[in-house]
Short mmCIF file of C-alpha atoms in Angstrom, two decimals:
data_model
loop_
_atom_site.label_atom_id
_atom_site.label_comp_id
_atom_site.label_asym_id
_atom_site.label_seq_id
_atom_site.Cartn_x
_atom_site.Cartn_y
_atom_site.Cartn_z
CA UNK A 1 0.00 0.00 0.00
CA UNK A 2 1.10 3.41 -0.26
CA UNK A 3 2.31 5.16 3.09
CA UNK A 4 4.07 8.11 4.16
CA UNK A 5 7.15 6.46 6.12
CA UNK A 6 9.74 7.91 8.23
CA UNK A 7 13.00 6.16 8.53
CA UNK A 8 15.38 8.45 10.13
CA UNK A 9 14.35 11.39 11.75
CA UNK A 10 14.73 14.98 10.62
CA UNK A 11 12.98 17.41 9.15
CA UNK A 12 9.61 17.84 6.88
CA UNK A 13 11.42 15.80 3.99
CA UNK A 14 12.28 12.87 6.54
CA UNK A 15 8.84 11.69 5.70
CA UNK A 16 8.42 10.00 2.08
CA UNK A 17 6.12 8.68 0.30
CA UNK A 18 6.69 4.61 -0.03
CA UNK A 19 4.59 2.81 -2.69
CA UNK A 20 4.85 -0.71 -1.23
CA UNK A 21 4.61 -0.28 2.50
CA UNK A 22 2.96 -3.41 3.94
CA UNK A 23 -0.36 -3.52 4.28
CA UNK A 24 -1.63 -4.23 7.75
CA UNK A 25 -3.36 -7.56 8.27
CA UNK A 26 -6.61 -8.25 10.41
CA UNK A 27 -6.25 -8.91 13.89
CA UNK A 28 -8.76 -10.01 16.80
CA UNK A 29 -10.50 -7.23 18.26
CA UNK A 30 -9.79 -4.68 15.13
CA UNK A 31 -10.91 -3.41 12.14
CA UNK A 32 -9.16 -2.44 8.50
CA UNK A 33 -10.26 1.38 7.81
CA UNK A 34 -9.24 1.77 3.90
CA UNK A 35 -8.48 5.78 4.66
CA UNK A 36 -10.29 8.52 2.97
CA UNK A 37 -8.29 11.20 4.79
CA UNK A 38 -6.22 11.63 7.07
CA UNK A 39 -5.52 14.91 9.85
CA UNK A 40 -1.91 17.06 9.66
CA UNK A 41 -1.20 17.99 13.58
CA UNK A 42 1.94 19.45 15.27
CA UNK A 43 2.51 15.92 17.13
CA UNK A 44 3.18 14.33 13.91
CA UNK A 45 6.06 16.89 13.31
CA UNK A 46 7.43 15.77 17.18
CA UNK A 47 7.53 12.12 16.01
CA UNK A 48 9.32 12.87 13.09
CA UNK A 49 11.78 15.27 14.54
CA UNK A 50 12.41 12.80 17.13
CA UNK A 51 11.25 15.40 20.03
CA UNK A 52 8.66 12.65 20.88
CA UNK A 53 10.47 9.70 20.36
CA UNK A 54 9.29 6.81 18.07
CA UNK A 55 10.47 2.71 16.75
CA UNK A 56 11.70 3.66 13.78
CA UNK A 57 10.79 2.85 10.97
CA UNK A 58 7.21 4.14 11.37
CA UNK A 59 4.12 5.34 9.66
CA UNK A 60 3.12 8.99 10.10
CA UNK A 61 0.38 10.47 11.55
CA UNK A 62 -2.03 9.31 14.58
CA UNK A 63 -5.67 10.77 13.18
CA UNK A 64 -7.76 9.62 9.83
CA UNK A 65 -11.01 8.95 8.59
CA UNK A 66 -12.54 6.97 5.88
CA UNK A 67 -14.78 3.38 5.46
CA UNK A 68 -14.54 0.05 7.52
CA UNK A 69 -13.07 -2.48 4.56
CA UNK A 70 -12.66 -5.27 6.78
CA UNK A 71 -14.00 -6.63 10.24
CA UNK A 72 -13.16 -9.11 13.29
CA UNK A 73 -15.46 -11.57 14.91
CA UNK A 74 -14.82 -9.54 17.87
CA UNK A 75 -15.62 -6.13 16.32
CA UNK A 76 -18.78 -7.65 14.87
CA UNK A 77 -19.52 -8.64 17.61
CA UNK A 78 -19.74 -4.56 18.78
CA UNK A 79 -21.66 -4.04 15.88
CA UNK A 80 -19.15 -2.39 13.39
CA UNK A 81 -19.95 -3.64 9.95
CA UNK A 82 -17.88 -3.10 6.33
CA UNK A 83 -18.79 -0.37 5.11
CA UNK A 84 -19.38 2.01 8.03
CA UNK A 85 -18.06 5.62 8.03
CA UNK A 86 -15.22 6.57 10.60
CA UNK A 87 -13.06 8.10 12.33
CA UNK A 88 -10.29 7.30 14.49
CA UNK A 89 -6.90 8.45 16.24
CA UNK A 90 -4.39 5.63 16.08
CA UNK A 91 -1.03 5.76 14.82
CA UNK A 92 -0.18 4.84 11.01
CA UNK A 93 -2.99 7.20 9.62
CA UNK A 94 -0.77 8.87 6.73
CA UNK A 95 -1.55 5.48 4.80
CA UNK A 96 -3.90 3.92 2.49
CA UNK A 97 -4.91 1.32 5.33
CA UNK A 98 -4.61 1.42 8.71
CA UNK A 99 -5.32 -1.39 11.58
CA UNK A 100 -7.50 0.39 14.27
CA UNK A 101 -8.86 -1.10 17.57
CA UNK A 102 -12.57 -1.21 17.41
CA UNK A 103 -12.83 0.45 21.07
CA UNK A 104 -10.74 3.34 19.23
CA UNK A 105 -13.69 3.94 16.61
CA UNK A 106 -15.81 6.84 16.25
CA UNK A 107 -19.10 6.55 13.59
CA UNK A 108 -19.34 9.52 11.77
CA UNK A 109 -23.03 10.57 11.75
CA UNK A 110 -24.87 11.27 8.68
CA UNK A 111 -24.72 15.03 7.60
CA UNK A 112 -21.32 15.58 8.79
CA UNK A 113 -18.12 15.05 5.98
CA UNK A 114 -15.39 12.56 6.44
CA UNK A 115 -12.96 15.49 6.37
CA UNK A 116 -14.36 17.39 9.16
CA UNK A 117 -14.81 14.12 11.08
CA UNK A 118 -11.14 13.58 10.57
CA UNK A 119 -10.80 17.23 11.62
CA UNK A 120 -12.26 16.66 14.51
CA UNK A 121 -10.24 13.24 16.21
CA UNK A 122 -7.14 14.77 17.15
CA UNK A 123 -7.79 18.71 17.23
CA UNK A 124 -11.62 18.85 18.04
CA UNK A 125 -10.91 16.33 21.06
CA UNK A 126 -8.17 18.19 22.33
CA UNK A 127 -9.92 21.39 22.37
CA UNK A 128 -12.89 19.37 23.89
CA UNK A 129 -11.12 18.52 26.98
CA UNK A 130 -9.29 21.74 27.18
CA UNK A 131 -12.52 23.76 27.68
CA UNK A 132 -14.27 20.93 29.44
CA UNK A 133 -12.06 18.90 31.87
CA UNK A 134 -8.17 20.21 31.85
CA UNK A 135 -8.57 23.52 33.76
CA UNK A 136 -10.15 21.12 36.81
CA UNK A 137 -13.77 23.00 37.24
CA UNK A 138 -11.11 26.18 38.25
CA UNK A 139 -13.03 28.52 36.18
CA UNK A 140 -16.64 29.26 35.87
CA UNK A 141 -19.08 30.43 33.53
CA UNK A 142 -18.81 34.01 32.99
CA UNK A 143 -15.38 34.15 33.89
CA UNK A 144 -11.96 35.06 31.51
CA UNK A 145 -10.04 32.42 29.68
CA UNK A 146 -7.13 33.50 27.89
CA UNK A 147 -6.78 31.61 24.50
CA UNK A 148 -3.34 31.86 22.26
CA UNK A 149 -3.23 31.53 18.60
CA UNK A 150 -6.83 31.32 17.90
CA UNK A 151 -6.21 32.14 14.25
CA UNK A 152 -5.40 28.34 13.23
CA UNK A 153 -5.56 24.66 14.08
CA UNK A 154 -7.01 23.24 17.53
CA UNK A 155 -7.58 27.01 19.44
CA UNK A 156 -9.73 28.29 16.59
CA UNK A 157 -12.00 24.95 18.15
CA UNK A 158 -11.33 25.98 21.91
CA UNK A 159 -12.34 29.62 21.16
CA UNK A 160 -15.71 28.25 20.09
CA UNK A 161 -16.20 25.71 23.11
CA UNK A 162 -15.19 27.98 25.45
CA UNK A 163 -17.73 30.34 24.37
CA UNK A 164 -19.95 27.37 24.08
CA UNK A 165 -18.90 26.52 28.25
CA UNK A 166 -19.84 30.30 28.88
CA UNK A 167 -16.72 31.35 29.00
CA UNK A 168 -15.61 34.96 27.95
CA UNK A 169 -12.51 34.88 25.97
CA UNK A 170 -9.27 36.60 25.14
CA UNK A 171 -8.04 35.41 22.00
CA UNK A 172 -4.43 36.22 20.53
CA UNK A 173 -3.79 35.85 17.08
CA UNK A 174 -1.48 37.25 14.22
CA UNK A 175 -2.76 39.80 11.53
CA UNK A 176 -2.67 37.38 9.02
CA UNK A 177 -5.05 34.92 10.38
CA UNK A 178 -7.21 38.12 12.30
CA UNK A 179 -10.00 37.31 9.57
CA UNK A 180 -10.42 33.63 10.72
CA UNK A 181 -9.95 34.52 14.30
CA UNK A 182 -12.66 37.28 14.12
CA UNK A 183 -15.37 35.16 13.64
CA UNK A 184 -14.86 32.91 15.91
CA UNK A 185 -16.85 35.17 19.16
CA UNK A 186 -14.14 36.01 21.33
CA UNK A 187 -14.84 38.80 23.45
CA UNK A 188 -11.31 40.43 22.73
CA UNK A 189 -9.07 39.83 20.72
CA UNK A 190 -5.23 40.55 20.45
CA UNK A 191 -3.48 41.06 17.04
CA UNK A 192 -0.08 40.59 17.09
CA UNK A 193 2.39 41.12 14.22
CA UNK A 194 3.30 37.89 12.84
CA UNK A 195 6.93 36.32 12.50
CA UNK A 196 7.42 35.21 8.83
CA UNK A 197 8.30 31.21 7.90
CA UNK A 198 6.77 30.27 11.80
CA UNK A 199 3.68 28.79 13.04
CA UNK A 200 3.14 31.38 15.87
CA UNK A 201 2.64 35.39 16.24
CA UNK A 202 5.13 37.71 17.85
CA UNK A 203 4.49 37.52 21.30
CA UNK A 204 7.07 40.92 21.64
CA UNK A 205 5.00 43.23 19.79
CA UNK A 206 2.45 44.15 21.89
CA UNK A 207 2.39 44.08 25.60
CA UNK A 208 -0.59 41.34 26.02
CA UNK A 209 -0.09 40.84 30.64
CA UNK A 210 -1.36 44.71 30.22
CA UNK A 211 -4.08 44.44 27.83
CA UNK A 212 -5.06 41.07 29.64
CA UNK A 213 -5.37 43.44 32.68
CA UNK A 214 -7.11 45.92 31.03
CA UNK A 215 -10.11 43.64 29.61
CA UNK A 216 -10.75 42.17 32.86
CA UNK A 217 -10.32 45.05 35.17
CA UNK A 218 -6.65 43.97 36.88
CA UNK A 219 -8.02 40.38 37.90
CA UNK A 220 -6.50 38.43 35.30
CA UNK A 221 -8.17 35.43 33.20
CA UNK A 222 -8.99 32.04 35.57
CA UNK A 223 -7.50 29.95 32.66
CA UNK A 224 -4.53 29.83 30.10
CA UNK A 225 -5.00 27.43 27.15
CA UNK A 226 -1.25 27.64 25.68
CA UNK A 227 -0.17 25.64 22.46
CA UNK A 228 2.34 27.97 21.64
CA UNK A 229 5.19 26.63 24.52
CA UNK A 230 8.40 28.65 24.60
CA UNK A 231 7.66 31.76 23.96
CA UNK A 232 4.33 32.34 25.95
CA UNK A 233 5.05 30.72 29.28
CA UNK A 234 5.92 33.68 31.09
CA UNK A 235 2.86 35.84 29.42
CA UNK A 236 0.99 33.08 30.44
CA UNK A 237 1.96 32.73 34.04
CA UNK A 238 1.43 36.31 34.30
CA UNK A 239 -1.74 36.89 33.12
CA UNK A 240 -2.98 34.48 35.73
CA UNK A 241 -5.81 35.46 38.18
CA UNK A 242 -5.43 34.51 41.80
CA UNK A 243 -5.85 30.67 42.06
CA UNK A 244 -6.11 30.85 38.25
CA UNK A 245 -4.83 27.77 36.42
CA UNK A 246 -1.98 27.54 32.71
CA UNK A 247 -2.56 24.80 30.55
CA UNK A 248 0.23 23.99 28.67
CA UNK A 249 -0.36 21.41 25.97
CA UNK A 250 1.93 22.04 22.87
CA UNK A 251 4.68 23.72 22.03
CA UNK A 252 4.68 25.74 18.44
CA UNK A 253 7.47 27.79 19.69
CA UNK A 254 9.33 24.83 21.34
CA UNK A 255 9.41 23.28 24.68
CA UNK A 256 8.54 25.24 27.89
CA UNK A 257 12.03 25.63 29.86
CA UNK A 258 12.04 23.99 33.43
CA UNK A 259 10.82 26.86 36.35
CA UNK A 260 10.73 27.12 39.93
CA UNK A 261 7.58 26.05 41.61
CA UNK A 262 7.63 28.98 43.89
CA UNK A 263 6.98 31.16 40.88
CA UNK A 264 3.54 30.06 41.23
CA UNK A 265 3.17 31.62 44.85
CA UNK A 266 1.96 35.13 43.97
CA UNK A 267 -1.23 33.97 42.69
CA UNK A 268 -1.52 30.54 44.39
CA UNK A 269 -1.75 29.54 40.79
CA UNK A 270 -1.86 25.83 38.98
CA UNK A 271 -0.41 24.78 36.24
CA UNK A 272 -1.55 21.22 34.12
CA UNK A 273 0.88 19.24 30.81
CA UNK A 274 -1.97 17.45 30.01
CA UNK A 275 -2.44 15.56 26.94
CA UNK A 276 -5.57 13.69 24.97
CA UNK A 277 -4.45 10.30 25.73
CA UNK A 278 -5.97 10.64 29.66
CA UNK A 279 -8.62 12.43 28.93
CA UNK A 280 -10.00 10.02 26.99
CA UNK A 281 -8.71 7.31 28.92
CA UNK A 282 -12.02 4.84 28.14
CA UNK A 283 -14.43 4.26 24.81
CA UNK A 284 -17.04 5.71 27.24
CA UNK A 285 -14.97 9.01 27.68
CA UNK A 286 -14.33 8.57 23.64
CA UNK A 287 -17.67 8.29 22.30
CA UNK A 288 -19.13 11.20 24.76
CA UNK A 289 -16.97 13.96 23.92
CA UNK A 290 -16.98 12.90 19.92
CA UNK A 291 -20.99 12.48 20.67
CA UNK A 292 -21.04 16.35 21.93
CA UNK A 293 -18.66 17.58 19.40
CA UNK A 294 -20.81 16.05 16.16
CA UNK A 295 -23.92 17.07 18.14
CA UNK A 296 -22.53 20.84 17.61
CA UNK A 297 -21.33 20.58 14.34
CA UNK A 298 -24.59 19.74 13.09
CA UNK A 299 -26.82 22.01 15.00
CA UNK A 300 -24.30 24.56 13.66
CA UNK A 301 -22.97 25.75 16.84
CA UNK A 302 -19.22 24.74 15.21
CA UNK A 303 -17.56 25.94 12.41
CA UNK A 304 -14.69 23.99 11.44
CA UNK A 305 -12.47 25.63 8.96
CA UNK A 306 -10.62 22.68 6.42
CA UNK A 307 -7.76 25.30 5.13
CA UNK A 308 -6.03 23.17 2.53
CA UNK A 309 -6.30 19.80 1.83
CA UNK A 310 -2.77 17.74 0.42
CA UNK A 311 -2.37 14.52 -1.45
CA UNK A 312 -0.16 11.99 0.30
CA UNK A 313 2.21 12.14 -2.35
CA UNK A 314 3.01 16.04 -1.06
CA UNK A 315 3.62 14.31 2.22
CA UNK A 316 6.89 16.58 3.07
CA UNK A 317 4.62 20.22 1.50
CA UNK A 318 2.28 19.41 4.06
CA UNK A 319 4.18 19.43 7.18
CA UNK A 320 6.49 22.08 5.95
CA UNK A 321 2.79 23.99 5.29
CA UNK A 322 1.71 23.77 9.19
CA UNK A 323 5.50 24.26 10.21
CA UNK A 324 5.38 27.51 8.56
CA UNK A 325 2.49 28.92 9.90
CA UNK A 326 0.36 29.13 6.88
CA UNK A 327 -2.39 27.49 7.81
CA UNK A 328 -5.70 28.85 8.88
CA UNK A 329 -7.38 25.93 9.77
CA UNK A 330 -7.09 22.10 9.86
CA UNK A 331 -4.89 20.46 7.07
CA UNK A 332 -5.25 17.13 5.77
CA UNK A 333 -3.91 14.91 3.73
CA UNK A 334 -6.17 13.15 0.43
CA UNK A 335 -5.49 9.66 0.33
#
């Protein structure tokens, strides 16, 4: 079958397109999903950078969606029949086929697309349990959550759940994504200039701890969703309301740096590295936060924005795409 591989890690041309990969075979308690599409995320660029370390050789990519082609006795047994739209997160997704635990399954209800179903697995989730479960009930409705880079990928999701929670939001996002971001209903939102050939805004040009202030009256915001990593932590930290809480979950500009405990003690704040994996820890956990998610997107309360879509044979174009900040949405691969 035809896969995007990596070998050796290294950067966005590490990953190549191999024509006769192996095709997975059946096993007990799985399914074969022959792959309509499959979901671009910053994770997959950790794997093959070797940040997040991997068995080489490996198949890229840990979100896809397409039909059920073939079936266990034990996933019949669940119900799950050929032919049956999904979506999943597994790894091996950047592939024609991929072997998926049936537990690991989502059906995609009719009325919404296989591409935004793959849209939502890894990105939609993530937001989900940002907005819902990460920040530990330590903001209420009607309170501020600060939101960075709301102009692309997985925040443009938590701007909208947050707002769906009852949350009022603070969203930060770089002039060239400031159409996106502005329909998205955040109650404020920062521009910042952008820095060319990178995923994330310039966190220098404007001073965002003071106009955090300023929008909510010198409390501060009770929550900090923060993809960006590196070059936020500190605007972060500081734009923390007393017993306010920093979620750190990605790092765009590169990994947080190590800090003192203690530096938490002005505000009696919390901080959380959480990631998707234990918050949806069960296929109970699964199903209901995919059930609420789907339930939105087709009452129309979500908009998900599919920015550019890549065939697998551009697999290096499309990680260099989301590497370099061009995207405006989710990115996916055609297979």
């Amino acid at each position: 079958m035809r896969a995007a591989v990596v070998r050796e890690t290294g950067d966005a041309h590490a990953l190549k397109l191999e024509a006769d990969f192996p095709t997975p075979s059946l096993e007990a308690g799985k399914v074969i999903v022959k792959n309509e599409y499959a979901g671009i995320n910053f994770i997959d660029t950790y794997h093959r950078k070797g940040l997040y370390a991997r068995d080489l050789p490996f198949v890229g990519g840990q979100e896809g969606g397409g039909i059920v082609a073939a079936v266990s006795d034990e996933a019949a047994a669940e119900g799950i029949k050929v032919g049956d739209r999904v979506a999943y997160s597994v790894f091996g997704s950047y592939a024609e086929y991929t072997s998926v635990p049936a537990a690991k399954l989502l059906p995609v209800p009719e009325g919404v697309g296989i591409d935004v179903a793959t849209s939502c697995v890894v990105q939609g989730l993530t937001a989900h349990y940002l907005t819902s479960s990460a920040h530990a009930d330590l903001i209420q409705e009607g309170e501020w959550c600060l939101i960075h880079g709301v102009g692309g990928g997985t925040c443009q999701w938590a701007a909208q759940m947050a707002k769906l929670r009852g949350f009022k939001v603070i969203g930060t996002c770089s002039k060239g994504k400031a159409d996106i971001a502005s329909g998205l209903g955040c109650d404020e939102l920062i521009v910042l200039d952008e820095v060319p050939g990178k995923s994330f805004e310039d966190y220098e040009s404007l001073d965002i701890v003071a106009k955090v202030m300023e929008v909510t009256d010198g409390k501060g915001v009770k929550c900090v969703i923060d993809g960006i990593g590196k070059s936020t932590v500190d605007i972060s930290i500081n734009s923390l309301a007393h017993r306010g809480i920093f979620i750190s979950f990605g790092n765009a500009s590169g990994a947080v740096p190590a800090f003192p405990v203690l530096r938490l003690i002005g505000k009696s704040a919390y901080v959380t590295r959480p990631k998707l994996l234990d918050y949806t820890t069960n296929r109970a956990e699964l199903v209901e936060r995919a059930d609420e998610i789907f339930g939105w997107l087709k009452d129309g309360k979500l908009s998900v924005s599919v920015d550019t879509t890549f065939p697998l044979e551009q697999a290096a174009e499309g990680h260099l795409y989301l590497e370099e900040g061009k995207s405006k949405g989710k990115v996916l691969y055609k297979i």
